């Protein structure tokens, strides 16, 4: 007799590279993947149990231990804190009778912290059994928990719908889109499939040339020229190639892809077809963060529609011999999987640990085949570039940075949301556009970016000056800069894959030293230490996460040194607040000696 | 497996280096008789200004070693796909920081190895590893044979600059032949990458992520380990995290690998 686990493993072709899907299905079924499930999976895939477990234990949304009937993942991003997360967290603990990081005794509720879920424009937000609950107040907490105790399902507790497609039968979500500014590229009017008319008359090489001519650079943040990436991939010897779309969007403060995926997913899939055609891909994979699982039916329906229209499948868009399809691969809660090689590892059912480069994915990528990994926004832009030409695209933006950029603006601002701007706007203009309230600082590009103050507000958003993936967190005058930096540093500790020694633990050391300063026990030497140790991170680590993990501390020291100095003891170069009795408490207890109180 | 043993036995190590040297001089002899053949094989590069030669595509750590230059490593294991995870072998190649163990040597590379910047970074990594675990060297069976301790000595670490955190680690002694003391583990993944069963299954793997990551052992597979495999596992571990059961402190103090000379000196003595 075949068990449930067996049939799930069968469903994915007994293929170890589909471990993520196997875990997701089992988790949906039973809430967790237990010891006996691990053993069954291992036996059936003929790999060892520790290998199964090493992938399982990497991802935040998988669990080996039983979770609750209702699992509440409450976002702990900075902006959630700004919007009263602590109160809401307390209310959840009180109402459920359990602490964060545990399951209530009756097995009803699991409470968990989670890194940014892409709802910074409507915090505090939580994901409960896959359903997003934004704008949570303490009143709402009580209401939810009372209803769950009475046996209501999560979908029954959705008490309003957000705007736009969030109201559609396929989504029915409370998420609001806050699309505050449409621009000339991503959110301009578009009839689905329009670019295919032109595509049919172009050779793949011509498509690449057009994209190269547009000068578009990757929109994820690193800014590699897209056309060049495609060209490199086609030069790789192997004919079996893949296109991966990075919809992991894990950088705290970014939520633009969420809005694209909700409102104009057809534009993204159209871009994935164009890119697939240009590089001669066998398959396209949308790597989607599990936080956006609520969009699954919506996206699958659009894909089905594409298949019906002949835009996916055999001879796509009427192009002879172009056979291509797209599937969705879910992640399961790991920021580092937004790094392209970690994303590839995750797609292969492994831990999302970044690979050593070279070789680069364009030559050795998914399943060791040549692979292009592009951001959602990049692929959307490509559709308009093909339709209107590279010259048209270049007419927007600055000299070296063409086109438009989506900004996800949140924090101390009147109109949080997504704004499509032309590159070349200053930070000051941006603050005015979104209605910033008494801004003291802006975190440009999320925690891995740069914390800037008033002295940099006249800088221009573009690659030649201030490049960004688009997350803009506005920090008001009344906020503590040190608390901001601590939140970001803890985010990196939580999300480090743990592979590189410095990223795994120097981050912890840095946080502890920062805490010492916050506690008023710091001295001038601690600031020097933070700067010196932080700089090592840039040199020492393999991937972008590790290299940038000290950025909040380093740019904070650079721009807000007065906030640090205000906290430390003046004129002391040694620790005066060291509590010896407390430090030796444990050993004193062990030997029966008690320090005088 | 014999490869691993060779790495861990300093005597054979010296022999091996000697052999390599001999091979090299044979090549030099060939040069005179069959010039074209050899000229194509060797490429030139510099480490801290010193001219070096190696086979094209050779691993930088091993190429440096063949030229009598020590680049410190912890996660590197000859013959196993490099991980580049401990970061101790960071060098500057043409001005950019890269890990030597993951770098294939290319013609004309200019490598900085022994500079103040790089040395400071290495010291910081070593000290980070010391405080992230609970390393009580005097009581550890691997003391004197431990690569982390040896690097600490070589780079004159007196005490880590970082405060100890004394994080609680769980020891797994439930398998018959070995036990894992996670207090001493530096997560180099040598065991994960190199110790497999005959049919290719992993005996060791990582569990969790970030600073909570730890080595897990497959109990079912570990229960079937032979004495030889257990010894091999212990020898693979650069520190005292994997230890063989039912024996202890076999090598007396004074005759352990790094008791008399610092780690790396066996490499540096070759070309002197």
Coordinates of C-alpha atoms in Angstrom, one line a residue, chain A residues 7-589:
Chain A
X7 CA 2.5 9.2 -3.5
X8 CA 3.8 12.8 -3.1
X9 CA 7.3 11.7 -3.9
X10 CA 6.0 9.8 -6.9
X11 CA 4.1 12.8 -8.0
X12 CA 7.4 14.6 -8.4
X13 CA 9.0 11.7 -10.3
X14 CA 11.1 10.4 -7.5
X15 CA 13.4 13.3 -8.2
X16 CA 15.6 14.6 -5.4
X17 CA 15.8 18.0 -7.2
X18 CA 12.1 18.4 -6.4
X19 CA 12.6 18.1 -2.6
X20 CA 11.2 21.6 -2.1
X21 CA 7.9 20.7 -3.7
X22 CA 7.8 17.4 -1.8
X23 CA 8.2 19.2 1.5
X24 CA 5.6 21.8 0.6
X25 CA 3.0 19.2 -0.3
X26 CA 3.7 17.1 2.9
X27 CA 3.6 20.3 5.0
X28 CA 0.3 21.3 3.5
X29 CA -1.0 17.9 4.4
X30 CA 0.2 17.5 7.9
X31 CA 1.7 20.9 8.9
X32 CA 5.2 19.5 9.3
X33 CA 7.6 16.9 7.9
X34 CA 8.3 14.5 10.7
X35 CA 11.0 12.0 11.4
X36 CA 9.1 9.1 9.8
X37 CA 8.4 11.2 6.7
X38 CA 12.1 12.1 6.4
X39 CA 12.9 8.4 6.6
X40 CA 10.3 7.5 3.9
X41 CA 11.5 10.2 1.6
X42 CA 15.1 9.2 2.1
X43 CA 14.3 5.5 1.3
X44 CA 12.3 6.4 -1.8
X45 CA 14.8 8.8 -3.2
X46 CA 17.7 6.5 -2.1
X47 CA 19.5 9.3 -0.3
X48 CA 20.4 9.4 3.3
X49 CA 18.1 10.9 6.0
X50 CA 20.6 13.6 6.9
X51 CA 20.6 14.8 3.3
X52 CA 16.8 15.1 3.3
X53 CA 17.0 16.9 6.6
X54 CA 19.7 19.3 5.6
X55 CA 17.4 20.8 3.0
X56 CA 14.4 20.7 5.3
X57 CA 16.1 22.5 8.2
X58 CA 17.4 25.3 6.0
X59 CA 14.0 26.8 5.2
X60 CA 12.1 28.9 7.7
X61 CA 8.6 27.6 6.7
X62 CA 9.5 24.0 7.0
X63 CA 9.4 22.2 10.3
X64 CA 10.4 18.8 11.6
X65 CA 8.4 19.3 14.7
X66 CA 4.6 19.4 14.7
X67 CA 3.3 23.0 14.4
X68 CA 0.0 24.4 15.5
X69 CA -3.3 24.0 13.7
X70 CA -3.0 27.7 13.1
X71 CA 0.5 29.0 12.4
X72 CA 1.1 32.6 12.8
X73 CA 4.2 34.1 11.2
X74 CA 4.5 37.7 12.3
X75 CA 6.8 39.9 10.3
X76 CA 9.6 41.4 12.3
X77 CA 10.9 43.9 9.7
X78 CA 11.9 47.4 10.8
X79 CA 8.8 49.0 9.4
X80 CA 6.6 46.4 11.2
X81 CA 8.3 47.6 14.4
X82 CA 7.6 51.2 13.5
X83 CA 3.9 50.4 13.0
X84 CA 3.5 48.8 16.4
X85 CA 4.6 45.2 16.0
X86 CA 5.6 44.8 19.6
X87 CA 2.0 45.5 20.9
X88 CA 0.6 43.1 18.3
X89 CA 3.1 40.4 19.2
X90 CA 2.3 40.8 22.9
X91 CA -1.4 40.5 22.1
X92 CA -0.8 37.3 20.1
X93 CA 1.1 35.8 23.0
X94 CA -1.5 36.8 25.5
X95 CA -4.4 35.6 23.4
X96 CA -2.8 32.3 22.4
X97 CA -1.1 31.6 25.8
X98 CA 2.1 30.8 24.1
X99 CA 5.4 32.5 23.3
X100 CA 6.9 33.3 20.0
X101 CA 9.0 30.3 18.7
X102 CA 6.6 27.8 20.2
X103 CA 3.3 25.9 19.9
X104 CA 0.5 26.4 22.4
X105 CA 0.0 23.5 24.8
X106 CA -3.4 22.6 23.2
X107 CA -1.6 22.4 19.8
X108 CA -3.9 25.0 18.4
X109 CA -1.4 27.9 17.8
X110 CA 2.1 28.2 16.6
X111 CA 3.7 31.6 16.9
X112 CA 6.8 32.5 14.9
X113 CA 8.8 35.6 13.9
X114 CA 9.5 35.9 10.3
X115 CA 11.7 38.2 8.1
X116 CA 10.1 40.7 5.8
X117 CA 7.1 39.2 4.0
X118 CA 6.8 42.0 1.4
X119 CA 4.1 43.9 3.1
X120 CA 6.0 46.9 4.4
X121 CA 3.3 49.3 3.1
X122 CA 0.7 47.7 5.4
X123 CA 2.3 46.6 8.6
X124 CA 2.1 44.9 11.0
X125 CA 1.3 41.9 8.8
X126 CA 1.3 38.2 9.4
X127 CA 0.9 35.1 7.4
X128 CA -1.5 32.6 9.0
X129 CA -1.7 29.2 7.3
X130 CA -0.7 30.8 4.0
X131 CA -3.2 33.7 4.2
X132 CA -1.8 37.2 4.6
X133 CA -3.3 39.4 7.3
X134 CA -2.1 43.0 6.9
X135 CA -2.7 46.0 9.1
X136 CA -3.1 44.0 12.3
X137 CA -4.2 45.8 15.5
X138 CA -4.5 44.4 19.0
X139 CA -8.3 44.4 18.4
X140 CA -7.9 42.3 15.3
X141 CA -5.6 39.8 17.2
X142 CA -8.3 39.2 19.8
X143 CA -10.9 38.8 17.1
X144 CA -8.8 36.4 15.1
X145 CA -7.8 34.2 18.0
X146 CA -11.3 34.0 19.3
X147 CA -12.6 33.0 15.9
X148 CA -9.9 30.4 15.5
X149 CA -10.7 28.9 18.9
X150 CA -14.3 28.7 17.7
X151 CA -13.1 26.6 14.7
X152 CA -13.2 29.2 11.9
X153 CA -10.8 28.8 9.0
X154 CA -8.3 31.5 8.0
X155 CA -10.2 32.2 4.8
X156 CA -13.4 32.8 6.8
X157 CA -11.5 35.5 8.7
X158 CA -10.6 37.6 5.6
X159 CA -12.9 40.5 6.3
X160 CA -12.2 42.8 3.4
X161 CA -10.4 42.7 0.1
X162 CA -7.6 44.8 -1.0
X163 CA -7.7 46.8 -4.3
X164 CA -7.3 45.7 -7.9
X165 CA -6.7 42.0 -8.6
X166 CA -6.7 41.2 -4.9
X167 CA -10.5 41.3 -5.2
X168 CA -10.6 38.8 -7.9
X169 CA -12.1 35.3 -7.3
X170 CA -8.7 33.8 -7.6
X171 CA -6.9 35.8 -5.0
X172 CA -9.5 37.2 -2.5
X173 CA -6.8 38.8 -0.4
X174 CA -6.8 41.6 2.1
X175 CA -3.5 42.9 0.6
X176 CA -3.7 46.4 -0.8
X177 CA -1.4 47.2 -3.7
X178 CA -0.8 50.9 -3.1
X179 CA 0.3 51.5 -6.7
X180 CA 0.9 55.1 -6.2
X181 CA 2.6 56.1 -9.4
X182 CA 2.5 54.5 -12.8
X183 CA 5.3 55.1 -15.2
X184 CA 6.0 54.8 -18.9
X185 CA 7.4 51.2 -18.8
X186 CA 6.2 48.7 -16.3
X187 CA 2.8 50.0 -15.5
X188 CA 1.9 51.7 -18.8
X189 CA -1.1 50.3 -20.7
X190 CA -0.4 46.9 -22.3
X191 CA -2.4 44.4 -24.2
X192 CA -1.2 40.9 -23.3
X193 CA 0.8 39.2 -26.0
X194 CA 1.3 42.4 -28.1
X195 CA 5.1 42.0 -28.1
X196 CA 4.8 38.5 -29.7
X197 CA 3.8 40.1 -33.0
X198 CA 7.2 41.7 -33.2
X199 CA 9.0 38.8 -31.7
X200 CA 7.9 36.5 -34.5
X201 CA 9.8 38.6 -37.0
X202 CA 13.0 38.7 -34.9
X203 CA 15.8 36.2 -34.6
X204 CA 17.0 35.4 -31.1
X205 CA 20.2 37.3 -31.8
X206 CA 18.2 40.4 -32.8
X207 CA 16.3 40.2 -29.6
X208 CA 19.5 40.2 -27.6
X209 CA 20.9 43.1 -29.7
X210 CA 17.8 45.2 -29.0
X211 CA 18.0 44.5 -25.3
X212 CA 21.7 45.3 -25.3
X213 CA 20.9 48.5 -27.2
X214 CA 18.5 49.5 -24.5
X215 CA 21.3 49.5 -21.9
X216 CA 18.9 47.9 -19.3
X217 CA 20.7 46.6 -16.3
X218 CA 19.4 43.9 -13.9
X219 CA 16.7 45.4 -11.6
X220 CA 17.5 43.2 -8.6
X221 CA 20.2 45.5 -7.3
X222 CA 23.5 44.3 -8.7
X223 CA 22.8 45.9 -12.0
X224 CA 24.5 43.5 -14.5
X225 CA 23.7 44.5 -18.1
X226 CA 20.8 42.2 -19.1
X227 CA 21.6 41.8 -22.8
X228 CA 25.2 40.9 -22.1
X229 CA 24.0 38.2 -19.6
X230 CA 21.8 36.7 -22.3
X231 CA 24.6 36.8 -24.8
X232 CA 27.0 35.0 -22.5
X233 CA 24.5 32.3 -21.9
X234 CA 24.0 31.7 -25.6
X235 CA 27.8 31.4 -26.0
X236 CA 28.0 28.6 -23.5
X237 CA 28.4 25.3 -25.4
X238 CA 25.5 23.4 -23.9
X239 CA 22.2 23.7 -25.8
X240 CA 20.1 22.8 -22.8
X241 CA 19.5 26.2 -21.2
X242 CA 17.2 27.6 -18.6
X243 CA 15.6 30.9 -17.7
X244 CA 15.0 31.5 -14.0
X245 CA 13.0 34.4 -12.9
X246 CA 13.9 35.6 -9.4
X247 CA 10.7 36.4 -7.6
X248 CA 12.2 35.8 -4.2
X249 CA 12.0 39.5 -3.3
X250 CA 13.4 39.1 0.2
X251 CA 15.2 42.4 0.7
X252 CA 13.3 43.9 3.7
X253 CA 11.3 46.9 2.4
X254 CA 10.8 45.7 -1.1
X255 CA 7.4 44.7 -2.4
X256 CA 7.3 45.9 -6.0
X257 CA 7.3 42.3 -7.4
X258 CA 4.2 41.6 -5.3
X259 CA 2.4 44.4 -7.1
X260 CA 3.6 43.2 -10.5
X261 CA 2.6 39.6 -9.8
X262 CA -0.8 40.7 -8.6
X263 CA -1.7 43.3 -11.3
X264 CA 0.3 42.5 -14.4
X265 CA 1.7 38.9 -14.2
X266 CA 0.9 38.5 -17.9
X267 CA 3.6 41.1 -18.6
X268 CA 6.1 39.1 -16.6
X269 CA 5.3 35.8 -18.3
X270 CA 5.5 37.6 -21.7
X271 CA 9.0 38.8 -20.7
X272 CA 9.9 35.2 -19.7
X273 CA 8.8 34.0 -23.1
X274 CA 10.9 36.7 -24.8
X275 CA 14.0 35.9 -22.7
X276 CA 13.4 32.2 -23.2
X277 CA 13.3 32.7 -26.9
X278 CA 16.4 34.9 -26.9
X279 CA 18.6 32.5 -25.0
X280 CA 17.1 29.3 -26.5
X281 CA 15.8 28.1 -23.2
X282 CA 14.2 24.7 -22.7
X283 CA 12.1 25.8 -19.7
X284 CA 11.4 28.9 -17.7
X285 CA 11.1 28.7 -13.9
X286 CA 9.5 31.4 -11.8
X287 CA 11.2 31.1 -8.4
X288 CA 8.5 32.5 -6.1
X289 CA 8.8 33.1 -2.4
X290 CA 6.3 31.1 -0.3
X291 CA 5.2 34.4 1.3
X292 CA 3.4 35.0 -2.0
X293 CA 1.7 31.6 -2.1
X294 CA -1.7 33.4 -2.0
X295 CA -1.0 34.4 -5.6
X296 CA -0.5 30.8 -6.8
X297 CA -4.0 30.1 -8.3
X298 CA -4.0 33.5 -10.0
X299 CA -0.6 32.9 -11.6
X300 CA -1.3 29.3 -12.6
X301 CA -4.5 30.5 -14.3
X302 CA -2.6 33.1 -16.3
X303 CA -0.1 30.4 -17.3
X304 CA -2.9 28.1 -18.4
X305 CA -4.3 31.0 -20.4
X306 CA -1.0 31.4 -22.1
X307 CA -0.9 27.8 -23.0
X308 CA -4.4 28.0 -24.5
X309 CA -3.4 31.0 -26.6
X310 CA -0.3 29.1 -27.9
X311 CA 2.1 31.4 -26.0
X312 CA 3.5 28.5 -24.1
X313 CA 4.0 24.9 -25.2
X314 CA 4.9 23.9 -28.8
X315 CA 5.9 26.5 -31.4
X316 CA 5.3 29.3 -28.9
X317 CA 3.7 32.5 -30.3
X318 CA 3.7 30.9 -33.8
X319 CA 7.5 30.6 -33.9
X320 CA 8.4 27.3 -35.5
X321 CA 10.5 25.0 -33.3
X322 CA 10.3 27.3 -30.2
X323 CA 9.0 24.8 -27.6
X324 CA 8.9 26.3 -24.1
X325 CA 6.9 26.3 -20.9
X326 CA 7.0 27.9 -17.5
X327 CA 6.6 26.4 -14.1
X328 CA 6.5 27.9 -10.6
X329 CA 9.0 26.8 -8.1
X330 CA 8.3 27.9 -4.5
X331 CA 10.9 28.8 -2.0
X332 CA 10.2 28.4 1.7
X333 CA 11.5 31.3 3.6
X334 CA 15.2 32.1 3.0
X335 CA 16.4 35.6 2.1
X336 CA 19.7 34.3 0.7
X337 CA 17.8 32.4 -2.0
X338 CA 17.5 35.8 -3.7
X339 CA 21.2 35.4 -4.5
X340 CA 21.2 33.8 -7.9
X341 CA 23.4 30.8 -7.2
X342 CA 21.6 30.1 -3.9
X343 CA 18.3 30.4 -5.9
X344 CA 19.6 27.8 -8.3
X345 CA 20.6 25.5 -5.5
X346 CA 17.2 25.8 -4.0
X347 CA 15.5 25.0 -7.4
X348 CA 17.6 21.8 -7.3
X349 CA 16.1 20.8 -3.9
X350 CA 19.1 21.8 -1.9
X351 CA 20.0 24.2 0.9
X352 CA 20.1 27.7 -0.5
X353 CA 23.8 28.2 0.0
X354 CA 25.5 30.4 -2.7
X355 CA 27.9 28.7 -5.0
X356 CA 31.5 29.7 -5.5
X357 CA 31.9 31.8 -8.7
X358 CA 33.3 31.3 -11.2
X359 CA 31.8 29.3 -12.9
X360 CA 28.9 31.8 -13.4
X361 CA 25.3 30.5 -13.9
X362 CA 25.4 31.6 -17.6
X363 CA 27.8 28.7 -18.2
X364 CA 27.1 26.4 -15.2
X365 CA 23.7 27.0 -13.7
X366 CA 20.5 25.1 -13.0
X367 CA 21.2 21.4 -13.2
X368 CA 24.7 22.5 -14.2
X369 CA 23.3 23.9 -17.5
X370 CA 23.7 27.4 -18.8
X371 CA 21.2 29.6 -17.0
X372 CA 20.0 33.1 -17.0
X373 CA 18.6 34.5 -13.7
X374 CA 16.6 37.7 -14.1
X375 CA 14.6 39.9 -11.8
X376 CA 10.8 40.2 -12.2
X377 CA 11.1 43.9 -13.0
X378 CA 13.8 43.3 -15.6
X379 CA 11.7 40.8 -17.5
X380 CA 8.7 43.1 -17.5
X381 CA 10.8 45.9 -18.9
X382 CA 12.1 43.7 -21.7
X383 CA 8.6 43.3 -23.1
X384 CA 8.3 47.1 -23.6
X385 CA 11.9 47.3 -25.0
X386 CA 11.0 44.7 -27.7
X387 CA 7.8 46.4 -28.4
X388 CA 9.0 50.0 -28.5
X389 CA 12.7 49.6 -29.2
X390 CA 15.9 50.1 -27.3
X391 CA 16.2 53.7 -28.4
X392 CA 12.8 54.5 -26.9
X393 CA 13.9 53.0 -23.6
X394 CA 17.2 54.8 -23.6
X395 CA 15.4 58.1 -24.0
X396 CA 14.3 57.8 -20.3
X397 CA 16.6 57.9 -17.3
X398 CA 20.1 59.2 -17.0
X399 CA 23.1 58.9 -19.3
X400 CA 24.3 55.6 -17.9
X401 CA 21.0 54.3 -16.4
X402 CA 18.2 54.0 -18.8
X403 CA 14.5 53.5 -18.3
X404 CA 12.4 53.5 -15.2
X405 CA 12.6 52.0 -11.7
X406 CA 10.0 50.7 -9.3
X407 CA 10.6 52.0 -5.8
X408 CA 9.0 50.3 -2.8
X409 CA 8.6 53.2 -0.3
X410 CA 7.7 52.5 3.3
X411 CA 8.3 53.7 6.8
X412 CA 7.6 57.2 8.1
X413 CA 5.8 58.3 5.0
X414 CA 2.2 59.4 4.2
X415 CA 1.8 57.3 1.1
X416 CA 3.7 54.1 1.4
X417 CA 3.6 52.0 -1.8
X418 CA 5.1 51.4 -5.2
X419 CA 6.2 54.3 -7.4
X420 CA 7.5 53.9 -10.9
X421 CA 10.0 56.7 -11.5
X422 CA 12.5 57.6 -14.2
X423 CA 16.1 57.1 -13.0
X424 CA 17.6 60.4 -12.1
X425 CA 15.3 61.5 -9.3
X426 CA 17.0 62.9 -6.2
X427 CA 16.3 61.4 -2.8
X428 CA 14.9 64.8 -1.7
X429 CA 12.4 64.7 -4.6
X430 CA 11.5 61.1 -3.7
X431 CA 10.8 62.1 -0.1
X432 CA 8.6 64.9 -1.3
X433 CA 6.8 62.6 -3.8
X434 CA 5.8 60.1 -1.2
X435 CA 5.1 62.5 1.6
X436 CA 7.9 61.7 4.0
X437 CA 7.2 62.8 7.5
X438 CA 10.1 64.6 9.1
X439 CA 12.8 62.3 7.6
X440 CA 16.0 61.8 9.4
X441 CA 17.4 59.0 7.3
X442 CA 16.6 56.7 4.4
X443 CA 17.7 53.1 4.1
X444 CA 18.4 53.0 0.3
X445 CA 18.2 49.5 -1.1
X446 CA 17.1 47.7 2.1
X447 CA 19.5 46.5 4.8
X448 CA 22.1 45.4 2.3
X449 CA 22.1 48.9 0.9
X450 CA 23.1 52.2 2.5
X451 CA 21.8 54.2 5.4
X452 CA 21.9 57.8 4.4
X453 CA 21.1 61.1 6.2
X454 CA 20.3 64.6 5.2
X455 CA 23.8 65.2 3.8
X456 CA 23.1 62.7 1.0
X457 CA 19.5 63.7 0.2
X458 CA 20.6 65.5 -2.9
X459 CA 22.1 62.4 -4.4
X460 CA 20.6 61.0 -7.6
X461 CA 19.0 57.6 -7.8
X462 CA 20.9 55.9 -10.7
X463 CA 23.9 53.7 -11.2
X464 CA 26.4 56.5 -11.6
X465 CA 25.5 57.9 -8.2
X466 CA 23.2 56.0 -5.8
X467 CA 22.2 52.6 -7.2
X468 CA 19.4 50.6 -5.7
X469 CA 17.1 47.6 -6.0
X470 CA 14.3 49.9 -5.1
X471 CA 13.6 49.4 -1.4
X472 CA 13.4 52.8 0.3
X473 CA 12.7 52.8 4.0
X474 CA 12.1 56.3 5.4
X475 CA 13.2 56.8 9.0
X476 CA 11.7 59.7 10.9
X477 CA 13.4 62.1 13.3
X478 CA 11.9 60.4 16.4
X479 CA 13.4 57.0 15.6
X480 CA 16.5 55.6 17.2
X481 CA 19.2 55.0 14.5
X482 CA 20.9 52.4 16.7
X483 CA 17.7 50.4 17.0
X484 CA 17.3 50.6 13.2
X485 CA 20.8 49.2 12.7
X486 CA 20.2 46.5 15.3
X487 CA 17.1 45.4 13.5
X488 CA 18.9 45.1 10.2
X489 CA 21.9 43.3 11.7
X490 CA 19.7 40.8 13.4
X491 CA 18.0 40.2 10.1
X492 CA 21.4 39.2 8.6
X493 CA 22.1 36.9 11.5
X494 CA 18.8 35.2 11.0
X495 CA 19.2 34.9 7.2
X496 CA 22.9 33.9 7.0
X497 CA 23.1 30.5 5.4
X498 CA 26.0 29.8 7.7
X499 CA 28.5 28.6 5.2
X500 CA 31.2 31.3 5.5
X501 CA 32.7 31.6 8.9
X502 CA 32.7 35.4 9.1
X503 CA 29.1 35.8 8.0
X504 CA 27.9 33.0 10.3
X505 CA 29.4 34.5 13.5
X506 CA 31.1 37.9 13.0
X507 CA 27.5 39.1 12.5
X508 CA 26.6 37.9 16.0
X509 CA 29.7 39.5 17.5
X510 CA 28.9 42.8 15.8
X511 CA 25.3 42.7 17.0
X512 CA 26.5 42.0 20.6
X513 CA 28.9 44.9 20.5
X514 CA 26.1 47.2 19.1
X515 CA 23.9 46.0 21.9
X516 CA 26.6 46.9 24.4
X517 CA 26.5 50.5 23.1
X518 CA 22.7 50.6 23.0
X519 CA 22.8 49.5 26.7
X520 CA 24.9 52.5 27.5
X521 CA 28.0 50.5 28.3
X522 CA 30.0 51.3 25.2
X523 CA 33.3 53.2 25.0
X524 CA 35.0 54.9 22.1
X525 CA 37.0 51.8 21.4
X526 CA 33.8 49.9 20.6
X527 CA 33.1 52.3 17.7
X528 CA 36.5 51.6 16.3
X529 CA 36.0 47.9 16.7
X530 CA 32.6 48.0 14.9
X531 CA 34.1 49.9 12.0
X532 CA 37.2 47.6 11.8
X533 CA 35.4 44.3 12.1
X534 CA 32.6 45.5 9.9
X535 CA 35.0 46.2 7.1
X536 CA 36.3 42.6 7.2
X537 CA 32.9 41.4 6.2
X538 CA 33.1 43.0 2.8
X539 CA 36.4 41.2 2.0
X540 CA 35.8 38.0 3.8
X541 CA 32.5 36.5 2.5
X542 CA 31.4 34.7 -0.6
X543 CA 28.1 36.2 -1.5
X544 CA 26.3 39.5 -1.4
X545 CA 24.5 38.7 1.9
X546 CA 27.8 38.3 3.8
X547 CA 29.6 41.1 2.0
X548 CA 26.8 43.6 2.8
X549 CA 25.8 42.3 6.3
X550 CA 27.8 45.0 8.0
X551 CA 26.5 47.8 5.7
X552 CA 24.0 49.1 8.2
X553 CA 26.7 49.4 10.9
X554 CA 29.3 50.9 8.5
X555 CA 27.0 53.4 6.8
X556 CA 25.5 54.2 10.2
X557 CA 28.8 55.0 11.6
X558 CA 29.6 57.1 8.6
X559 CA 26.5 59.1 8.6
X560 CA 25.2 59.0 12.1
X561 CA 28.3 59.0 14.3
X562 CA 26.7 61.5 16.6
X563 CA 24.0 59.0 17.5
X564 CA 26.6 56.5 18.5
X565 CA 28.7 59.0 20.3
X566 CA 25.7 60.2 22.3
X567 CA 25.4 56.6 23.7
X568 CA 29.0 55.9 24.8
X569 CA 30.8 56.9 27.9
X570 CA 32.8 60.1 27.4
X571 CA 36.5 60.2 28.2
X572 CA 36.8 56.5 29.1
X573 CA 38.8 54.0 27.1
X574 CA 38.0 51.0 29.2
X575 CA 34.8 49.3 30.2
X576 CA 33.5 50.8 33.4
X577 CA 30.2 49.1 33.4
X578 CA 31.5 45.6 33.5
X579 CA 29.7 43.6 36.2
X580 CA 32.2 41.1 37.6
X581 CA 29.7 39.5 40.0
X582 CA 27.2 38.9 37.2
X583 CA 29.9 37.5 34.9
X584 CA 31.1 34.9 37.4
X585 CA 27.6 34.1 38.8
X586 CA 27.4 30.7 37.2
X587 CA 30.9 29.5 38.3
X588 CA 30.3 30.9 41.8
X589 CA 27.1 28.9 42.0

